């Protein structure tokens, strides 16, 4: 099920033998757009430390109880490797954390989550990767980043749509209401070319006109289902516009067909 990340914040975290706190935020991998850790607010139970929960340990989400099930005991969480709340998550800490639970090092395996291999066997590979960029980013930090299209800024990141069956980011919700006319739309990570932390920007392979024509987000479930179908179809198409070094748009036959498809999709979404 797709869920807005901000809605999951403050959901209770239920361990196998009692509550351990609430959802504070998420850390995601900006290379695979996968949630790597849920950050728990444990209140007075474990103060002054950052408590991370890997999706390996996450069960189902109960919306009636506002609860995320965690397949760990309170004792396992309390004895897990500790990191100060004001420190970033280093690769060295990740190795220690994953080794404690017996989970594989995801960065040494081509699979999104890493194959369930013997941890000691993968340790040697993990050490060699220890100095690589972790690619871990705070979701709360990225909210508010400006969206940079080919031809200028077109809004900002408002939220993320998370698939809670795989704990991956399916869409970035973009608020374009700071231009006229504006609306809430979503883009897929496939369209993101880079995220620059120094500029607080997300660069996308689209122009502003294409973003404006994307189907609008709705609270209505059926309309959103139709919107996602349109979005998936468009995501498989070539980029609608390429900008040459002169800054002028160059239309190829394939790109022209894509532009026509986008226009038709926008009209269907408005019905």
mmCIF file of C-alpha atoms in Angstrom:
data_model
loop_
_atom_site.group_PDB
_atom_site.id
_atom_site.type_symbol
_atom_site.label_atom_id
_atom_site.label_comp_id
_atom_site.label_asym_id
_atom_site.label_seq_id
_atom_site.Cartn_x
_atom_site.Cartn_y
_atom_site.Cartn_z
ATOM 1 C CA UNK A 1 0.000 0.000 0.000
ATOM 2 C CA UNK A 2 1.202 3.500 -0.798
ATOM 3 C CA UNK A 3 1.351 5.873 2.144
ATOM 4 C CA UNK A 4 2.404 9.463 2.611
ATOM 5 C CA UNK A 5 5.453 9.535 4.845
ATOM 6 C CA UNK A 6 4.178 12.423 6.946
ATOM 7 C CA UNK A 7 1.049 10.442 7.847
ATOM 8 C CA UNK A 8 3.182 7.629 9.271
ATOM 9 C CA UNK A 9 5.020 10.052 11.537
ATOM 10 C CA UNK A 10 3.967 9.675 15.157
ATOM 11 C CA UNK A 11 2.471 6.219 14.552
ATOM 12 C CA UNK A 12 3.156 3.999 17.558
ATOM 13 C CA UNK A 13 5.864 1.350 17.264
ATOM 14 C CA UNK A 14 4.751 -1.958 18.728
ATOM 15 C CA UNK A 15 7.497 -4.472 19.536
ATOM 16 C CA UNK A 16 6.763 -8.142 20.268
ATOM 17 C CA UNK A 17 6.472 -7.397 23.985
ATOM 18 C CA UNK A 18 5.264 -3.821 24.198
ATOM 19 C CA UNK A 19 5.508 -0.341 22.760
ATOM 20 C CA UNK A 20 8.946 1.147 22.058
ATOM 21 C CA UNK A 21 8.017 4.643 20.940
ATOM 22 C CA UNK A 22 6.764 6.466 17.878
ATOM 23 C CA UNK A 23 7.877 6.976 14.278
ATOM 24 C CA UNK A 24 10.054 10.077 14.121
ATOM 25 C CA UNK A 25 11.341 9.999 10.548
ATOM 26 C CA UNK A 26 12.941 7.863 7.832
ATOM 27 C CA UNK A 27 16.422 7.555 6.342
ATOM 28 C CA UNK A 28 16.465 6.588 2.688
ATOM 29 C CA UNK A 29 19.107 5.597 0.173
ATOM 30 C CA UNK A 30 19.155 8.182 -2.617
ATOM 31 C CA UNK A 31 20.775 5.650 -4.969
ATOM 32 C CA UNK A 32 18.005 3.036 -4.859
ATOM 33 C CA UNK A 33 15.267 5.226 -3.287
ATOM 34 C CA UNK A 34 14.765 2.605 -0.602
ATOM 35 C CA UNK A 35 13.943 3.199 3.053
ATOM 36 C CA UNK A 36 16.911 1.870 5.011
ATOM 37 C CA UNK A 37 15.923 2.866 8.531
ATOM 38 C CA UNK A 38 12.972 4.115 10.488
ATOM 39 C CA UNK A 39 14.049 6.475 13.268
ATOM 40 C CA UNK A 40 12.184 5.887 16.519
ATOM 41 C CA UNK A 41 11.346 8.509 19.120
ATOM 42 C CA UNK A 42 11.616 6.441 22.309
ATOM 43 C CA UNK A 43 10.837 9.304 24.677
ATOM 44 C CA UNK A 44 12.249 8.818 28.167
ATOM 45 C CA UNK A 45 12.879 5.108 27.659
ATOM 46 C CA UNK A 46 16.153 5.458 25.704
ATOM 47 C CA UNK A 47 16.971 9.190 25.849
ATOM 48 C CA UNK A 48 19.844 10.869 24.012
ATOM 49 C CA UNK A 49 20.338 8.112 21.479
ATOM 50 C CA UNK A 50 19.166 7.571 17.929
ATOM 51 C CA UNK A 51 17.200 4.334 17.714
ATOM 52 C CA UNK A 52 17.072 2.874 14.218
ATOM 53 C CA UNK A 53 14.715 0.144 13.031
ATOM 54 C CA UNK A 54 15.516 -1.575 9.728
ATOM 55 C CA UNK A 55 12.616 -2.555 7.444
ATOM 56 C CA UNK A 56 13.924 -6.108 7.920
ATOM 57 C CA UNK A 57 12.149 -5.918 11.305
ATOM 58 C CA UNK A 58 8.986 -4.121 10.251
ATOM 59 C CA UNK A 59 5.681 -5.950 10.130
ATOM 60 C CA UNK A 60 2.333 -4.643 9.027
ATOM 61 C CA UNK A 61 0.849 -1.187 9.500
ATOM 62 C CA UNK A 62 -2.397 -0.916 11.462
ATOM 63 C CA UNK A 63 -4.174 2.296 10.498
ATOM 64 C CA UNK A 64 -6.999 1.809 12.984
ATOM 65 C CA UNK A 65 -4.540 1.719 15.873
ATOM 66 C CA UNK A 66 -2.002 4.066 14.242
ATOM 67 C CA UNK A 67 0.555 1.334 14.830
ATOM 68 C CA UNK A 68 3.597 -0.059 13.012
ATOM 69 C CA UNK A 69 4.430 -3.588 14.106
ATOM 70 C CA UNK A 70 8.103 -4.323 14.849
ATOM 71 C CA UNK A 71 9.293 -7.936 14.893
ATOM 72 C CA UNK A 72 11.798 -7.343 17.696
ATOM 73 C CA UNK A 73 11.682 -7.418 21.486
ATOM 74 C CA UNK A 74 12.264 -4.382 23.648
ATOM 75 C CA UNK A 75 15.431 -6.028 24.933
ATOM 76 C CA UNK A 76 16.803 -6.455 21.391
ATOM 77 C CA UNK A 77 16.169 -2.799 20.657
ATOM 78 C CA UNK A 78 17.698 -1.625 23.928
ATOM 79 C CA UNK A 79 20.862 -3.703 23.444
ATOM 80 C CA UNK A 80 21.315 -2.791 19.778
ATOM 81 C CA UNK A 81 24.342 -0.630 18.831
ATOM 82 C CA UNK A 82 23.899 2.917 20.077
ATOM 83 C CA UNK A 83 24.528 6.183 18.245
ATOM 84 C CA UNK A 84 24.190 9.690 19.638
ATOM 85 C CA UNK A 85 21.068 11.490 18.486
ATOM 86 C CA UNK A 86 23.068 14.360 16.990
ATOM 87 C CA UNK A 87 25.474 12.224 14.945
ATOM 88 C CA UNK A 88 25.047 11.040 11.331
ATOM 89 C CA UNK A 89 24.767 7.341 10.511
ATOM 90 C CA UNK A 90 28.198 6.157 9.368
ATOM 91 C CA UNK A 91 28.977 3.031 7.375
ATOM 92 C CA UNK A 92 30.918 1.721 10.362
ATOM 93 C CA UNK A 93 27.828 2.034 12.550
ATOM 94 C CA UNK A 94 25.680 0.325 9.905
ATOM 95 C CA UNK A 95 28.052 -2.635 9.816
ATOM 96 C CA UNK A 96 27.918 -2.981 13.598
ATOM 97 C CA UNK A 97 24.135 -2.612 13.637
ATOM 98 C CA UNK A 98 23.457 -5.136 10.856
ATOM 99 C CA UNK A 99 25.950 -7.592 12.314
ATOM 100 C CA UNK A 100 24.158 -7.410 15.685
ATOM 101 C CA UNK A 101 20.860 -8.501 14.118
ATOM 102 C CA UNK A 102 22.421 -10.924 11.616
ATOM 103 C CA UNK A 103 21.173 -9.016 8.582
ATOM 104 C CA UNK A 104 23.170 -8.736 5.323
ATOM 105 C CA UNK A 105 25.071 -5.637 4.225
ATOM 106 C CA UNK A 106 22.783 -4.204 1.577
ATOM 107 C CA UNK A 107 25.555 -2.214 -0.135
ATOM 108 C CA UNK A 108 27.519 -5.370 -1.090
ATOM 109 C CA UNK A 109 24.633 -7.024 -2.916
ATOM 110 C CA UNK A 110 22.948 -6.024 -6.190
ATOM 111 C CA UNK A 111 19.543 -6.802 -4.688
ATOM 112 C CA UNK A 112 17.763 -3.902 -3.058
ATOM 113 C CA UNK A 113 17.778 -5.516 0.378
ATOM 114 C CA UNK A 114 20.722 -7.851 -0.023
ATOM 115 C CA UNK A 115 20.519 -11.632 -0.135
ATOM 116 C CA UNK A 116 20.321 -13.425 3.240
ATOM 117 C CA UNK A 117 23.946 -14.531 3.182
ATOM 118 C CA UNK A 118 26.232 -15.481 6.044
ATOM 119 C CA UNK A 119 27.158 -12.239 7.793
ATOM 120 C CA UNK A 120 30.719 -13.272 8.614
ATOM 121 C CA UNK A 121 31.310 -14.231 4.986
ATOM 122 C CA UNK A 122 30.122 -10.822 3.800
ATOM 123 C CA UNK A 123 32.096 -8.976 6.466
ATOM 124 C CA UNK A 124 35.249 -8.804 4.349
ATOM 125 C CA UNK A 125 33.326 -7.150 1.525
ATOM 126 C CA UNK A 126 31.676 -4.809 4.023
ATOM 127 C CA UNK A 127 35.009 -3.613 5.374
ATOM 128 C CA UNK A 128 36.223 -2.771 1.887
ATOM 129 C CA UNK A 129 33.057 -0.718 1.386
ATOM 130 C CA UNK A 130 33.301 1.034 4.744
ATOM 131 C CA UNK A 131 34.592 4.292 3.327
ATOM 132 C CA UNK A 132 32.042 4.592 0.546
ATOM 133 C CA UNK A 133 29.319 7.184 0.622
ATOM 134 C CA UNK A 134 26.381 5.725 2.544
ATOM 135 C CA UNK A 135 23.852 7.588 0.363
ATOM 136 C CA UNK A 136 21.660 7.834 3.456
ATOM 137 C CA UNK A 137 19.500 10.951 3.568
ATOM 138 C CA UNK A 138 17.004 12.245 6.068
ATOM 139 C CA UNK A 139 13.537 12.374 4.559
ATOM 140 C CA UNK A 140 12.643 15.294 6.821
ATOM 141 C CA UNK A 141 15.598 17.238 5.464
ATOM 142 C CA UNK A 142 14.619 16.738 1.825
ATOM 143 C CA UNK A 143 11.059 17.950 2.427
ATOM 144 C CA UNK A 144 11.149 21.572 1.322
ATOM 145 C CA UNK A 145 13.905 21.096 -1.266
ATOM 146 C CA UNK A 146 13.220 22.998 -4.498
ATOM 147 C CA UNK A 147 12.436 21.086 -7.691
ATOM 148 C CA UNK A 148 14.764 22.188 -10.489
ATOM 149 C CA UNK A 149 13.394 21.473 -13.969
ATOM 150 C CA UNK A 150 15.309 22.045 -17.218
ATOM 151 C CA UNK A 151 14.027 25.608 -17.411
ATOM 152 C CA UNK A 152 13.833 26.739 -13.790
ATOM 153 C CA UNK A 153 12.425 26.001 -10.353
ATOM 154 C CA UNK A 154 8.889 24.634 -10.333
ATOM 155 C CA UNK A 155 7.940 23.999 -6.727
ATOM 156 C CA UNK A 156 9.244 22.058 -3.759
ATOM 157 C CA UNK A 157 9.164 18.557 -2.256
ATOM 158 C CA UNK A 158 6.166 18.299 0.061
ATOM 159 C CA UNK A 159 6.130 14.601 0.931
ATOM 160 C CA UNK A 160 6.964 11.074 -0.236
ATOM 161 C CA UNK A 161 4.739 8.161 -1.186
ATOM 162 C CA UNK A 162 6.132 4.988 0.413
ATOM 163 C CA UNK A 163 5.268 1.435 -0.608
ATOM 164 C CA UNK A 164 5.014 -0.282 2.783
ATOM 165 C CA UNK A 165 5.242 -3.774 1.271
ATOM 166 C CA UNK A 166 8.807 -3.157 0.072
ATOM 167 C CA UNK A 167 9.613 0.064 1.951
ATOM 168 C CA UNK A 168 10.628 1.865 -1.204
ATOM 169 C CA UNK A 169 9.872 5.416 -2.315
ATOM 170 C CA UNK A 170 7.495 5.247 -5.257
ATOM 171 C CA UNK A 171 6.808 8.945 -5.762
ATOM 172 C CA UNK A 172 7.875 12.372 -4.577
ATOM 173 C CA UNK A 173 4.953 14.697 -3.933
ATOM 174 C CA UNK A 174 5.622 18.149 -5.355
ATOM 175 C CA UNK A 175 3.784 21.308 -4.346
ATOM 176 C CA UNK A 176 3.709 23.648 -7.344
ATOM 177 C CA UNK A 177 1.225 26.060 -5.793
ATOM 178 C CA UNK A 178 3.882 28.723 -5.433
ATOM 179 C CA UNK A 179 3.450 29.404 -9.145
ATOM 180 C CA UNK A 180 0.278 30.341 -10.897
ATOM 181 C CA UNK A 181 -1.552 28.180 -11.630
ATOM 182 C CA UNK A 182 -0.216 25.523 -9.286
ATOM 183 C CA UNK A 183 -1.247 22.179 -7.849
ATOM 184 C CA UNK A 184 0.051 19.081 -6.044
ATOM 185 C CA UNK A 185 1.556 16.546 -8.413
ATOM 186 C CA UNK A 186 3.951 13.637 -8.013
ATOM 187 C CA UNK A 187 7.067 12.499 -9.848
ATOM 188 C CA UNK A 188 8.790 9.132 -9.835
ATOM 189 C CA UNK A 189 12.407 8.731 -8.684
ATOM 190 C CA UNK A 190 13.235 7.655 -12.261
ATOM 191 C CA UNK A 191 12.911 11.290 -13.295
ATOM 192 C CA UNK A 192 15.337 12.542 -10.649
ATOM 193 C CA UNK A 193 18.795 13.162 -12.099
ATOM 194 C CA UNK A 194 20.429 14.266 -8.865
ATOM 195 C CA UNK A 195 19.859 15.665 -5.388
ATOM 196 C CA UNK A 196 22.202 18.442 -4.310
ATOM 197 C CA UNK A 197 22.422 18.854 -0.578
ATOM 198 C CA UNK A 198 24.480 22.043 -0.864
ATOM 199 C CA UNK A 199 21.783 23.766 -2.950
ATOM 200 C CA UNK A 200 18.812 22.039 -1.301
ATOM 201 C CA UNK A 201 17.510 21.076 -4.742
ATOM 202 C CA UNK A 202 16.148 18.029 -6.534
ATOM 203 C CA UNK A 203 16.986 18.102 -10.252
ATOM 204 C CA UNK A 204 14.498 16.388 -12.583
ATOM 205 C CA UNK A 205 14.623 15.415 -16.252
ATOM 206 C CA UNK A 206 11.481 17.365 -17.119
ATOM 207 C CA UNK A 207 10.603 20.884 -18.144
ATOM 208 C CA UNK A 208 8.137 23.073 -16.261
ATOM 209 C CA UNK A 209 5.383 22.652 -18.860
ATOM 210 C CA UNK A 210 5.504 18.851 -18.481
ATOM 211 C CA UNK A 211 5.285 19.133 -14.697
ATOM 212 C CA UNK A 212 2.289 21.441 -14.943
ATOM 213 C CA UNK A 213 0.475 18.900 -17.145
ATOM 214 C CA UNK A 214 0.959 15.964 -14.791
ATOM 215 C CA UNK A 215 -2.279 14.652 -13.233
ATOM 216 C CA UNK A 216 -3.102 16.254 -9.907
ATOM 217 C CA UNK A 217 -3.048 14.367 -6.610
ATOM 218 C CA UNK A 218 -6.499 13.680 -5.179
ATOM 219 C CA UNK A 219 -7.877 12.459 -1.882
ATOM 220 C CA UNK A 220 -10.303 10.329 -3.913
ATOM 221 C CA UNK A 221 -8.941 6.749 -4.131
ATOM 222 C CA UNK A 222 -10.306 5.978 -7.607
ATOM 223 C CA UNK A 223 -8.952 9.185 -9.104
ATOM 224 C CA UNK A 224 -5.568 8.527 -7.547
ATOM 225 C CA UNK A 225 -5.550 4.990 -8.958
ATOM 226 C CA UNK A 226 -6.164 6.433 -12.422
ATOM 227 C CA UNK A 227 -3.480 9.063 -11.826
ATOM 228 C CA UNK A 228 -0.900 6.418 -10.898
ATOM 229 C CA UNK A 229 -1.725 4.383 -13.999
ATOM 230 C CA UNK A 230 -1.122 7.477 -16.115
ATOM 231 C CA UNK A 231 2.077 8.266 -14.233
ATOM 232 C CA UNK A 232 3.488 4.748 -14.695
ATOM 233 C CA UNK A 233 2.738 4.820 -18.422
ATOM 234 C CA UNK A 234 4.403 8.198 -18.815
ATOM 235 C CA UNK A 235 7.436 7.110 -16.795
ATOM 236 C CA UNK A 236 8.159 4.407 -19.388
ATOM 237 C CA UNK A 237 8.209 6.935 -22.225
ATOM 238 C CA UNK A 238 11.267 8.834 -23.478
ATOM 239 C CA UNK A 239 11.898 12.252 -21.960
ATOM 240 C CA UNK A 240 9.457 14.728 -23.490
ATOM 241 C CA UNK A 241 12.004 17.481 -24.085
ATOM 242 C CA UNK A 242 15.767 17.653 -24.344
ATOM 243 C CA UNK A 243 17.538 20.955 -23.992
ATOM 244 C CA UNK A 244 20.521 21.562 -26.228
ATOM 245 C CA UNK A 245 23.509 23.614 -25.158
ATOM 246 C CA UNK A 246 21.825 26.719 -26.544
ATOM 247 C CA UNK A 247 18.933 26.227 -24.162
ATOM 248 C CA UNK A 248 16.453 25.637 -27.005
ATOM 249 C CA UNK A 249 14.087 22.690 -26.960
ATOM 250 C CA UNK A 250 14.768 19.975 -29.522
ATOM 251 C CA UNK A 251 11.840 17.742 -30.455
ATOM 252 C CA UNK A 252 12.543 14.296 -31.887
ATOM 253 C CA UNK A 253 9.725 12.103 -33.281
ATOM 254 C CA UNK A 254 9.777 9.946 -30.130
ATOM 255 C CA UNK A 255 9.749 12.949 -27.861
ATOM 256 C CA UNK A 256 6.936 14.531 -29.843
ATOM 257 C CA UNK A 257 4.874 11.363 -29.389
ATOM 258 C CA UNK A 258 5.609 11.490 -25.694
ATOM 259 C CA UNK A 259 4.467 15.099 -25.475
ATOM 260 C CA UNK A 260 1.212 14.196 -27.214
ATOM 261 C CA UNK A 261 0.740 11.278 -24.813
ATOM 262 C CA UNK A 262 1.256 13.539 -21.809
ATOM 263 C CA UNK A 263 -1.298 16.047 -23.058
ATOM 264 C CA UNK A 264 -3.873 13.292 -23.620
ATOM 265 C CA UNK A 265 -3.181 11.817 -20.178
ATOM 266 C CA UNK A 266 -3.705 15.180 -18.518
ATOM 267 C CA UNK A 267 -7.071 15.543 -20.269
ATOM 268 C CA UNK A 268 -8.145 12.060 -19.158
ATOM 269 C CA UNK A 269 -7.148 12.792 -15.564
ATOM 270 C CA UNK A 270 -9.318 15.907 -15.541
ATOM 271 C CA UNK A 271 -12.459 14.002 -16.510
#
